[in-house]
Tab-separated table of C-alpha atoms in Angstrom:
chain	number	residue	atom	x	y	z
O	1	MET	CA	122.590	104.449	147.398
O	2	ILE	CA	124.833	107.617	148.337
O	3	SER	CA	123.518	110.750	148.312
O	4	ASN	CA	126.637	112.948	148.839
O	5	LEU	CA	130.236	113.076	148.395
O	6	ARG	CA	131.662	112.670	151.534
O	7	ALA	CA	129.451	109.457	151.958
O	8	LEU	CA	130.875	108.034	148.808
O	9	ALA	CA	134.389	108.520	149.800
O	10	LEU	CA	133.748	106.777	152.918
O	11	ALA	CA	131.745	103.963	151.244
O	12	VAL	CA	134.869	103.533	148.915
O	13	GLY	CA	137.604	103.856	151.782
O	14	VAL	CA	139.050	107.154	150.786
O	15	THR	CA	139.614	109.815	153.528
O	16	PRO	CA	137.798	113.092	152.113
O	17	GLY	CA	139.256	116.393	152.770
O	18	GLU	CA	137.109	118.977	154.823
O	19	GLY	CA	134.702	121.233	152.144
O	20	ASP	CA	136.624	119.224	149.154
O	21	ARG	CA	134.296	118.688	146.064
O	22	ASP	CA	136.675	117.143	144.067
O	23	LEU	CA	137.334	113.117	144.395
O	24	LEU	CA	139.508	110.724	142.997
O	25	VAL	CA	139.000	106.971	143.819
O	26	ARG	CA	141.364	104.313	142.376
O	27	GLN	CA	141.664	100.964	142.128
O	28	ARG	CA	139.075	100.129	144.447
O	29	ASP	CA	136.475	97.167	144.766
O	30	VAL	CA	133.010	97.310	145.640
O	31	ASP	CA	131.271	94.339	146.916
O	32	GLY	CA	127.792	95.190	145.611
O	33	PRO	CA	126.371	97.555	143.200
O	34	LEU	CA	127.488	101.294	143.398
O	35	HIS	CA	124.537	103.870	143.082
O	36	LEU	CA	125.398	107.727	143.076
O	37	ASP	CA	122.129	109.530	143.775
O	38	ARG	CA	121.856	113.229	144.138
O	39	VAL	CA	125.834	113.778	144.226
O	40	SER	CA	127.027	117.314	143.650
O	41	ALA	CA	130.896	117.858	142.978
O	42	ASP	CA	133.051	119.571	140.952
O	43	ARG	CA	135.087	116.431	139.820
O	44	LEU	CA	134.782	112.984	140.384
O	45	GLU	CA	136.851	110.506	138.793
O	46	LEU	CA	136.611	106.712	139.149
O	47	VAL	CA	139.832	104.882	137.973
O	48	HIS	CA	140.056	100.803	138.028
O	49	VAL	CA	136.774	100.589	140.517
O	50	ASP	CA	135.604	97.082	140.179
O	51	THR	CA	132.028	96.924	140.978
O	52	ALA	CA	129.867	93.729	141.909
O	53	GLY	CA	126.873	95.166	139.774
O	54	ILE	CA	125.774	98.148	138.084
O	55	LEU	CA	127.211	101.480	138.540
O	56	ALA	CA	124.263	104.139	138.660
O	57	VAL	CA	124.675	107.754	138.660
O	58	ARG	CA	121.073	109.098	139.181
O	59	SER	CA	120.106	112.988	139.576
O	60	CYS	CA	123.726	113.972	140.330
O	61	VAL	CA	125.417	117.578	139.266
O	62	ILE	CA	128.825	117.123	138.616
O	63	GLU	CA	131.157	119.440	136.408
O	64	GLU	CA	133.390	116.477	135.338
O	65	LEU	CA	132.932	112.853	135.824
O	66	VAL	CA	135.481	110.574	134.521
O	67	LEU	CA	135.468	106.802	134.724
O	68	ASP	CA	138.466	104.940	133.484
O	69	HIS	CA	138.787	101.205	133.572
O	70	CYS	CA	135.687	100.638	135.737
O	71	ALA	CA	134.450	97.490	135.391
O	72	ALA	CA	130.732	96.790	136.351
O	73	ASP	CA	127.829	94.762	134.681
O	74	ALA	CA	126.659	98.194	133.316
O	75	ILE	CA	126.947	101.740	133.536
O	76	LEU	CA	123.964	103.913	133.850
O	77	ILE	CA	123.978	107.747	133.541
O	78	THR	CA	120.104	109.101	134.130
O	79	ASN	CA	118.349	112.354	134.999
O	80	SER	CA	121.871	114.046	135.772
O	81	ARG	CA	123.478	117.141	134.783
O	82	ILE	CA	127.236	116.600	133.687
O	83	GLY	CA	129.756	119.187	132.598
O	84	ARG	CA	132.193	116.773	130.472
O	85	LEU	CA	131.754	113.087	131.016
O	86	THR	CA	134.834	110.958	130.000
O	87	VAL	CA	134.138	107.215	130.025
O	88	ARG	CA	137.270	104.942	129.018
O	89	ASN	CA	138.259	101.511	128.871
O	90	ALA	CA	135.330	99.876	129.860
O	91	PRO	CA	134.840	96.084	129.357
O	92	ALA	CA	133.300	95.059	125.922
O	93	THR	CA	130.469	93.060	128.103
O	94	CYS	CA	129.732	96.282	130.116
O	95	GLU	CA	126.621	98.490	128.707
O	96	ILE	CA	126.877	102.116	128.806
O	97	SER	CA	123.504	103.828	129.130
O	98	LEU	CA	123.127	107.437	129.007
O	99	THR	CA	119.677	108.639	129.345
O	100	GLU	CA	117.295	111.908	130.189
O	101	SER	CA	120.410	113.970	131.163
O	102	THR	CA	122.271	116.752	130.119
O	103	ALA	CA	126.316	117.530	129.672
O	104	ASP	CA	128.579	120.158	127.725
O	105	VAL	CA	130.848	117.469	126.249
O	106	VAL	CA	130.781	113.529	126.455
O	107	ASP	CA	133.567	111.653	125.217
O	108	VAL	CA	133.340	107.773	125.020
O	109	HIS	CA	136.440	105.852	124.355
O	110	SER	CA	137.161	101.842	123.965
O	111	CYS	CA	134.084	100.818	125.375
O	112	GLY	CA	131.465	98.191	124.838
O	113	PRO	CA	127.482	98.812	123.850
O	114	LEU	CA	126.554	102.457	124.324
O	115	ARG	CA	122.998	103.312	124.503
O	116	VAL	CA	122.172	107.215	124.452
O	117	HIS	CA	118.467	108.225	125.171
O	118	ASN	CA	116.936	111.859	125.259
O	119	VAL	CA	120.010	113.481	126.017
O	120	ARG	CA	121.150	117.134	125.356
O	121	VAL	CA	125.092	117.726	124.642
O	122	ALA	CA	125.981	121.506	124.531
O	123	GLU	CA	129.049	121.462	122.277
O	124	SER	CA	130.194	117.784	121.097
O	125	VAL	CA	129.802	113.753	121.539
O	126	GLN	CA	133.240	112.110	120.460
O	127	ILE	CA	132.918	108.072	120.390
O	128	ALA	CA	135.996	106.462	119.505
O	129	ALA	CA	137.415	102.803	119.367
O	130	LEU	CA	134.266	101.059	119.374
O	131	ARG	CA	134.111	97.471	120.628
O	132	GLY	CA	129.842	97.399	120.556
O	133	GLY	CA	127.100	98.676	118.737
O	134	ILE	CA	125.648	101.684	119.587
O	135	ARG	CA	122.345	103.184	119.720
O	136	LEU	CA	121.421	106.902	119.834
O	137	LYS	CA	117.671	108.237	119.985
O	138	GLY	CA	116.571	111.320	120.733
O	139	LEU	CA	120.340	113.085	120.980
O	140	ARG	CA	120.516	116.855	120.611
O	141	THR	CA	124.331	118.243	120.148
O	142	SER	CA	126.124	120.471	118.282
O	143	VAL	CA	129.219	117.800	117.113
O	144	LEU	CA	129.051	114.112	116.874
O	145	ALA	CA	131.518	112.123	115.563
O	146	VAL	CA	131.861	108.303	115.694
O	147	ARG	CA	135.562	107.047	114.876
O	148	SER	CA	137.707	103.965	115.109
O	149	GLN	CA	136.634	100.612	116.173
O	150	THR	CA	139.188	98.126	118.447
O	151	SER	CA	137.109	95.075	117.692
O	152	SER	CA	138.133	92.514	115.076
O	153	GLY	CA	136.481	89.497	113.349
O	154	ARG	CA	132.680	88.817	111.664
O	155	ARG	CA	131.592	88.983	115.495
O	156	GLY	CA	133.206	91.816	116.494
O	157	ARG	CA	131.895	94.341	113.737
O	158	PRO	CA	129.546	96.607	115.577
O	159	ASP	CA	126.451	98.016	114.372
O	160	ALA	CA	125.196	101.706	114.541
O	161	ARG	CA	121.799	103.059	114.422
O	162	LEU	CA	120.853	106.578	115.224
O	163	GLU	CA	117.295	107.840	115.562
O	164	ASN	CA	115.742	111.345	115.695
O	165	VAL	CA	119.049	112.953	116.086
O	166	ARG	CA	119.610	116.822	115.930
O	167	VAL	CA	123.068	118.066	115.199
O	168	THR	CA	123.235	121.689	114.868
O	169	GLU	CA	127.162	121.420	113.072
O	170	SER	CA	128.527	118.247	111.947
O	171	LEU	CA	127.917	114.499	111.796
O	172	VAL	CA	131.016	112.235	111.189
O	173	PHE	CA	131.763	108.518	110.717
O	174	ASP	CA	135.395	107.778	110.338
O	175	ASP	CA	137.534	104.823	109.682
O	176	LEU	CA	135.022	102.375	110.657
O	177	TRP	CA	134.175	98.695	110.062
O	178	LEU	CA	130.421	98.188	110.701
O	179	SER	CA	128.089	95.383	110.506
O	180	SER	CA	125.292	97.671	109.627
O	181	LEU	CA	124.329	101.363	109.806
O	182	ALA	CA	120.950	102.777	110.244
O	183	LEU	CA	120.161	106.720	109.939
O	184	GLN	CA	116.229	107.394	110.903
O	185	ASP	CA	114.985	110.926	111.160
O	186	ILE	CA	118.515	112.767	111.517
O	187	ASP	CA	118.885	116.679	111.098
O	188	ALA	CA	122.539	117.921	110.934
O	189	ALA	CA	124.505	120.920	108.746
O	190	SER	CA	126.408	118.216	107.516
O	191	LEU	CA	126.763	114.594	107.342
O	192	GLU	CA	130.169	112.804	106.494
O	193	LEU	CA	131.095	109.170	105.848
O	194	ARG	CA	134.975	108.555	105.714
O	195	ARG	CA	136.459	105.269	105.285
O	196	VAL	CA	133.479	103.287	106.419
O	197	ARG	CA	132.864	99.789	105.528
O	198	LEU	CA	129.585	98.200	105.617
O	199	ASP	CA	128.619	94.268	105.940
O	200	ALA	CA	124.801	95.488	104.922
O	201	PRO	CA	123.396	98.124	102.918
O	202	LEU	CA	123.276	101.716	103.832
O	203	ALA	CA	119.695	102.431	105.129
O	204	GLY	CA	118.415	105.680	106.055
O	205	SER	CA	115.129	107.755	106.050
O	206	GLY	CA	114.626	111.035	106.564
O	207	VAL	CA	117.949	112.267	106.609
O	208	HIS	CA	118.333	116.245	106.566
O	209	CYS	CA	121.206	118.247	105.757
O	210	ARG	CA	121.263	121.918	105.578
O	211	ASP	CA	124.851	122.231	104.050
O	212	PHE	CA	126.187	119.010	102.481
O	213	LEU	CA	126.350	115.289	102.461
O	214	ARG	CA	129.413	113.337	101.791
O	215	ILE	CA	130.284	109.861	101.245
O	216	ASN	CA	134.042	109.194	100.736
O	217	GLY	CA	135.917	105.929	100.656
O	218	MET	CA	132.868	103.618	101.838
O	219	VAL	CA	133.060	99.794	101.122
O	220	VAL	CA	129.869	97.784	101.351
O	221	THR	CA	129.681	93.986	100.577
O	222	GLY	CA	125.851	93.924	100.323
O	223	GLY	CA	123.480	95.206	97.936
O	224	ALA	CA	122.049	98.493	96.998
O	225	GLY	CA	122.051	101.325	99.946
O	226	CYS	CA	119.187	103.765	100.166
O	227	LEU	CA	117.889	106.780	101.674
O	228	GLU	CA	114.252	107.723	101.585
O	229	ASP	CA	112.220	110.952	102.359
O	230	SER	CA	115.411	112.888	102.837
O	231	ASN	CA	116.604	116.502	101.903
O	232	VAL	CA	120.055	117.973	101.278
O	233	GLN	CA	119.884	121.605	100.887
O	234	GLY	CA	123.865	121.829	99.703
O	235	ILE	CA	125.656	119.458	97.775
O	236	VAL	CA	125.234	115.346	97.750
O	237	GLU	CA	129.311	114.428	96.824
O	238	VAL	CA	129.737	110.756	96.760
O	239	LYS	CA	133.655	109.453	95.952
O	240	GLY	CA	135.479	106.491	95.928
O	241	VAL	CA	132.708	104.051	97.026
O	242	ARG	CA	133.099	100.691	95.923
O	243	ARG	CA	131.457	97.257	96.243
O	244	ILE	CA	132.848	93.920	97.682
O	245	ALA	CA	130.911	90.844	96.259
O	246	ALA	CA	130.978	87.794	98.440
O	247	THR	CA	134.031	85.750	97.587
O	248	VAL	CA	133.772	82.166	96.165
O	249	PRO	CA	136.418	79.515	96.692
O	250	ARG	CA	138.264	78.139	93.988
O	251	GLN	CA	138.008	74.648	92.913
O	252	ARG	CA	141.222	72.616	92.784
O	253	PRO	CA	142.345	71.628	89.700
O	254	ARG	CA	141.439	68.242	87.921
O	255	GLN	CA	144.045	65.793	87.932
O	256	GLY	CA	146.407	65.878	85.152
O	257	GLY	CA	146.368	69.313	84.967
O	258	ALA	CA	142.908	69.785	83.125
O	259	PRO	CA	141.583	73.198	82.866
O	260	ASP	CA	138.480	73.778	84.770
O	261	PRO	CA	135.451	74.069	82.714
O	262	ASP	CA	134.121	76.492	84.705
O	263	GLY	CA	137.304	78.818	85.192
O	264	GLY	CA	137.293	81.716	83.107
O	265	PRO	CA	138.398	85.482	83.318
O	266	PRO	CA	137.235	87.009	86.507
O	267	ALA	CA	133.623	88.802	86.265
O	268	ALA	CA	133.990	92.536	86.036
O	269	ALA	CA	133.077	94.360	89.085
O	270	GLU	CA	129.378	94.805	89.771
O	271	PRO	CA	128.181	98.628	90.217
O	272	LEU	CA	127.597	99.544	93.468
O	273	GLU	CA	124.361	101.310	93.694
O	274	LEU	CA	122.897	104.256	96.356
O	275	THR	CA	119.169	105.168	95.920
O	276	PHE	CA	117.688	108.410	96.611
O	277	ARG	CA	114.150	107.577	96.711
O	278	SER	CA	111.127	110.322	97.209
O	279	SER	CA	113.907	112.967	98.282
O	280	THR	CA	115.068	116.335	97.499
O	281	VAL	CA	118.545	117.255	96.802
O	282	CYS	CA	120.469	120.536	95.627
O	283	ARG	CA	123.500	119.317	93.538
O	284	VAL	CA	125.080	115.650	93.044
O	285	ARG	CA	128.697	114.994	92.728
O	286	VAL	CA	129.761	111.699	91.775
O	287	SER	CA	133.278	110.134	91.384
O	288	ALA	CA	134.343	106.605	90.887
O	289	GLU	CA	137.586	104.744	90.748
O	290	ASP	CA	138.213	102.400	87.702
O	291	GLY	CA	137.281	98.866	88.761
O	292	ALA	CA	134.708	99.859	91.463
O	293	PRO	CA	131.610	101.550	89.154
O	294	LEU	CA	129.219	103.376	90.875
O	295	VAL	CA	125.456	104.231	90.150
O	296	VAL	CA	123.534	106.877	91.897
O	297	GLY	CA	119.903	106.792	91.495
O	298	LEU	CA	117.204	109.149	91.942
O	299	ASP	CA	113.712	107.196	92.085
O	300	ASN	CA	110.694	109.937	92.414
O	301	SER	CA	113.294	112.362	93.485
O	302	VAL	CA	114.035	116.359	92.698
O	303	VAL	CA	117.614	117.723	92.239
O	304	THR	CA	116.988	121.365	92.642
O	305	GLU	CA	120.014	122.796	90.685
O	306	ALA	CA	122.429	120.152	88.750
O	307	LEU	CA	123.776	116.745	88.289
O	308	SER	CA	127.449	117.299	87.780
O	309	MET	CA	129.320	115.675	85.221
O	310	PRO	CA	130.047	112.018	86.753
O	311	SER	CA	133.878	110.963	87.073
O	312	GLY	CA	135.131	107.568	86.257
O	313	PRO	CA	132.938	104.577	85.585
O	314	ALA	CA	130.025	106.558	87.517
O	315	ARG	CA	126.380	107.042	86.301
O	316	PHE	CA	123.410	108.465	86.928
O	317	ARG	CA	119.910	106.419	86.842
O	318	LEU	CA	116.433	108.314	86.890
O	319	ASP	CA	113.214	106.561	87.607
O	320	GLY	CA	109.813	106.969	88.252
O	321	ASP	CA	108.910	110.789	88.285
O	322	SER	CA	112.328	111.997	88.796
O	323	THR	CA	113.330	115.476	87.557
O	324	VAL	CA	116.508	117.339	87.199
O	325	GLN	CA	116.627	121.032	87.024
O	326	GLU	CA	119.698	121.075	84.999
O	327	VAL	CA	122.547	118.733	84.074
O	328	ASP	CA	126.313	119.471	83.467
O	329	LEU	CA	126.965	119.297	79.775
O	330	GLY	CA	130.764	120.301	79.662
O	331	ASN	CA	131.721	120.524	76.141
O	332	ALA	CA	129.222	118.293	74.767
O	333	VAL	CA	127.439	119.020	71.500
O	334	PHE	CA	123.764	117.295	70.532
O	335	ARG	CA	123.577	118.208	66.811
O	336	ARG	CA	122.908	114.409	65.819
O	337	ALA	CA	121.695	111.084	67.380
O	338	ALA	CA	125.072	109.690	68.068
O	339	HIS	CA	125.855	113.119	69.946
O	340	VAL	CA	122.648	112.338	71.917
O	341	ASN	CA	123.314	108.748	72.914
O	342	GLY	CA	127.143	109.262	73.373
O	343	PHE	CA	126.532	111.894	75.998
O	344	LEU	CA	123.543	110.033	77.733
O	345	GLU	CA	125.396	106.843	77.721
O	346	ARG	CA	128.160	108.516	79.679
O	347	VAL	CA	126.310	110.387	82.527
O	348	PHE	CA	123.480	107.973	82.991
O	349	THR	CA	122.780	104.281	83.193
O	350	ARG	CA	120.245	104.173	80.060
O	351	VAL	CA	118.246	106.782	78.027
O	352	THR	CA	114.965	107.422	79.264
O	353	ALA	CA	112.732	110.119	78.693
O	354	ASN	CA	113.382	111.458	82.064
O	355	SER	CA	117.272	111.899	81.114
O	356	LEU	CA	116.261	113.229	77.842
O	357	GLU	CA	114.082	116.010	79.221
O	358	ALA	CA	116.849	116.923	82.064
O	359	VAL	CA	119.200	117.258	78.971
O	360	ARG	CA	116.505	119.172	76.691
O	361	ALA	CA	115.519	121.621	79.842
O	362	THR	CA	119.229	122.578	80.236
O	363	LEU	CA	119.692	123.361	76.737
O	364	GLU	CA	116.329	125.391	76.569
O	365	ARG	CA	117.824	127.488	80.088
O	366	GLN	CA	121.195	127.829	77.966
O	367	ARG	CA	119.255	129.138	74.953
O	368	ARG	CA	120.896	126.087	72.683
O	369	THR	CA	117.130	125.956	70.988
O	370	SER	CA	118.311	124.224	67.843
O	371	GLU	CA	120.099	121.351	70.042
O	372	ALA	CA	116.846	121.521	72.492
O	373	ASP	CA	114.750	120.906	69.605
O	374	GLU	CA	116.529	117.819	68.803
O	375	LEU	CA	115.946	116.431	72.284
O	376	TYR	CA	112.347	117.319	72.116
O	377	TYR	CA	112.027	115.306	68.769
O	378	ARG	CA	113.804	112.410	70.549
O	379	ILE	CA	111.445	112.739	73.401
O	380	ARG	CA	108.229	112.429	71.440
O	381	GLN	CA	109.586	109.870	69.259
O	382	ARG	CA	110.211	107.796	72.386
O	383	GLU	CA	106.945	108.140	73.734
O	384	THR	CA	105.351	106.798	70.643
O	385	GLU	CA	107.205	103.995	70.531
O	386	GLN	CA	105.534	102.402	73.546
O	387	ALA	CA	101.984	103.512	72.602
O	388	PRO	CA	99.614	100.997	70.702
O	389	TRP	CA	100.137	99.874	67.094
O	390	PRO	CA	97.734	102.565	65.877
O	391	ARG	CA	99.083	105.674	67.829
O	392	ARG	CA	102.581	104.118	67.074
O	393	ILE	CA	101.881	104.381	63.720
O	394	LEU	CA	100.357	108.042	63.508
O	395	GLY	CA	102.948	109.454	65.861
O	396	HIS	CA	106.211	107.799	65.218
O	397	GLY	CA	105.657	107.709	61.518
O	398	VAL	CA	103.388	110.608	60.577
O	399	LEU	CA	104.025	113.467	63.198
O	400	GLY	CA	107.260	112.534	63.857
O	401	GLY	CA	108.752	110.927	60.752
O	402	ILE	CA	106.892	113.395	58.246
O	403	LEU	CA	105.971	116.391	60.001
O	404	GLY	CA	109.097	116.260	62.665
O	405	TRP	CA	106.767	117.223	65.452
O	406	GLY	CA	106.881	120.801	64.314
O	407	VAL	CA	110.638	121.408	65.301
O	408	ARG	CA	112.358	119.580	62.606
O	409	ALA	CA	112.013	121.487	59.013
O	410	ARG	CA	113.726	118.980	57.358
O	411	ASN	CA	111.420	116.571	57.966
O	412	PRO	CA	108.394	118.184	56.163
O	413	ALA	CA	110.585	119.427	53.398
O	414	ARG	CA	112.100	116.171	52.570
O	415	ALA	CA	108.465	115.055	52.458
O	416	LEU	CA	107.291	117.760	50.002
O	417	LEU	CA	110.671	117.200	48.150
O	418	LEU	CA	109.895	113.339	47.813
O	419	GLY	CA	106.083	113.984	46.964
O	420	ILE	CA	107.058	116.484	43.895
O	421	LEU	CA	109.599	113.605	42.710
O	422	SER	CA	107.437	110.485	43.320
O	423	THR	CA	104.495	112.604	41.433
O	424	ALA	CA	106.583	113.215	38.438
O	425	VAL	CA	107.785	110.075	38.467
O	426	GLY	CA	104.370	108.597	38.599
O	427	LEU	CA	103.299	110.939	35.488
O	428	ARG	CA	105.902	109.955	33.099
O	429	LEU	CA	105.395	106.248	33.782
O	430	THR	CA	101.782	106.326	33.108
O	431	GLY	CA	101.911	109.203	30.225
O	432	ALA	CA	99.105	110.974	31.936
O	433	PRO	CA	97.925	113.629	31.273
O	434	PRO	CA	98.305	113.536	27.535
O	435	GLY	CA	100.506	116.100	25.728
O	436	LEU	CA	103.505	116.190	28.198
O	437	GLY	CA	105.769	115.179	25.746
O	438	SER	CA	107.040	111.909	23.978
O	439	GLU	CA	106.022	108.288	25.122
O	440	ARG	CA	109.708	107.684	25.161
O	441	LEU	CA	111.120	107.441	28.920
O	442	VAL	CA	114.463	108.960	28.354
O	443	ASP	CA	112.837	112.055	26.647
O	444	VAL	CA	114.519	114.628	29.064
O	445	SER	CA	112.284	117.291	27.861
O	446	ALA	CA	109.464	115.015	28.766
O	447	ALA	CA	110.586	114.235	31.909
O	448	ALA	CA	111.152	117.873	32.864
O	449	ARG	CA	107.509	118.398	31.489
O	450	SER	CA	106.390	115.943	34.119
O	451	LEU	CA	108.707	117.488	36.888
O	452	ALA	CA	107.007	120.957	36.002
O	453	MET	CA	103.327	119.440	36.194
O	454	ALA	CA	104.419	117.604	39.835
O	455	CYS	CA	105.350	120.729	40.808
O	456	ALA	CA	102.172	122.925	39.649
O	457	LEU	CA	100.049	119.890	41.701
O	458	TRP	CA	101.780	120.348	44.593
O	459	LEU	CA	102.554	123.727	44.908
O	460	ASN	CA	99.455	125.794	43.065
O	461	VAL	CA	95.978	124.617	41.618
O	462	GLY	CA	96.401	124.551	37.846
O	463	VAL	CA	98.657	127.266	37.284
O	464	GLY	CA	101.061	126.978	34.328
O	465	ALA	CA	99.118	123.613	33.675
O	466	PRO	CA	98.271	122.716	29.993
O	467	SER	CA	94.973	122.776	28.151
O	468	GLU	CA	94.627	119.264	28.563
O	469	VAL	CA	94.532	118.917	32.511
O	470	LYS	CA	92.094	121.689	32.868
O	471	THR	CA	89.230	119.419	33.607
O	472	TYR	CA	87.171	118.670	36.564
O	473	ALA	CA	88.781	115.440	37.818
O	474	TRP	CA	92.444	116.969	37.334
O	475	THR	CA	91.360	120.286	39.373
O	476	ALA	CA	90.171	118.080	42.237
O	477	THR	CA	93.268	115.663	42.097
O	478	ALA	CA	95.293	119.425	42.151
O	479	VAL	CA	93.684	120.693	44.825
O	480	CYS	CA	93.892	117.502	47.075
O	481	PHE	CA	98.012	117.737	46.056
O	482	THR	CA	97.912	121.387	46.797
O	483	ILE	CA	96.510	120.973	50.255
O	484	GLY	CA	99.332	118.610	51.256
O	485	GLY	CA	101.920	120.895	49.601
O	486	MET	CA	100.499	123.935	51.813
O	487	VAL	CA	100.774	121.796	54.990
O	488	PHE	CA	104.651	120.808	54.238
O	489	THR	CA	105.314	124.671	52.957
O	490	THR	CA	103.449	126.010	55.567
O	491	LEU	CA	105.215	124.062	58.377
O	492	THR	CA	108.670	124.512	56.859
O	493	VAL	CA	108.557	128.255	56.819
O	494	GLY	CA	107.006	128.016	60.326
O	495	ILE	CA	109.596	126.064	61.686
O	496	VAL	CA	112.618	127.914	59.860
O	497	ILE	CA	111.113	131.397	61.197
O	498	ARG	CA	110.724	130.055	64.681
O	499	LYS	CA	114.386	129.253	64.965
O	500	LEU	CA	115.204	132.924	63.186
O	501	VAL	CA	113.317	134.977	65.939
O	502	ARG	CA	114.426	132.784	68.718
């Protein structure tokens, strides 16, 4: 254990200057562990120092600490205050542990496994050229960047796990091929994943971004990724993300050149899924490349602003009780069912009540009331299709098909017209009541009289009817028809007036 800078210099065979607070130790071998305890210095640099054991820095105050090409069983820095910490080119088998310390800048380059626990860094943490996994827990810093790696092969792909990390500015993962990436309880102004390849699905919980979350060029060989209980107050941008399925070796062709019966064109690329579960996001923008379909799912999540129109083979999926404040409609119109289905298939993976309600609310907000009514009608019809058969008949057939759910004027008007025509045909075929004309079915005058009688039955009670039908039985029949006519007429006029007023 070495407790001062002069003792350290003598221990490694270096002649220190009088009153000098800077020390450079180059190409020295230490037979046992090297423990620096309560060392105070302006600059301490160890270059090509081989230690037979652990290199430990404990309770030290150093303005700049540089460990370059230092070989040891492990490097431990704990309970220290470092201005600038630089660790470079440590062996892949040497674990670096930084705990319970403070620093201004931390730069780790081309090193093995890294463990950081309860460390505060005033400015930035830079981790580059990974050669081992990283575990960051309880880290507080302004900027955190993890870039590139030197390891290759399946065994050389490191994994990264961040837990309880607070970053006041940006958190960046760039140009990496990781075995896995797990984010838990992350608070950052912005989070970016650029050109990151993962062997396992992205897993995140409690990710909070104040500005934006951007995923660009990520490749995943596993299944769907998921972010749970997260909150993004800015935009979520997912671009150029694709999935690579596990490759299956081709079978050798049969003798004689016979084609393989199992052979055929390659299957279409399966979409990569990224799900936000029980989360809140402000705006979502998705873009996918041809041949790399992408699905961004919202499961019991809330979009406080808007879903932008997806680009390429990208789609949204709304599950559970997910709600969307607004959907980017572009130039789409929703006057017919084909328009509605075409737009929903372009934006969402399937037509659901949630997707219909999101589009309807957007149309209502944009004061496109006629199109909003069309979406409302489709929502109610879809709800009754999944109900038990008595409610399905009442809702889908009567309330929807005949009455139009109070938003389609053509449905009750069409029902009234069909009722009048069918009544006229029935009167003409049965010949009742008498006195309406000739018994010949082709008599135009008699047909006109039957039509007028049908209108009188549906639209008034006995007014203009011949004397033969002014009996109690025909009056009761006229009252029943008139009640139906009043319902259809009132509903049609009310819907039209409502549309005109709005």
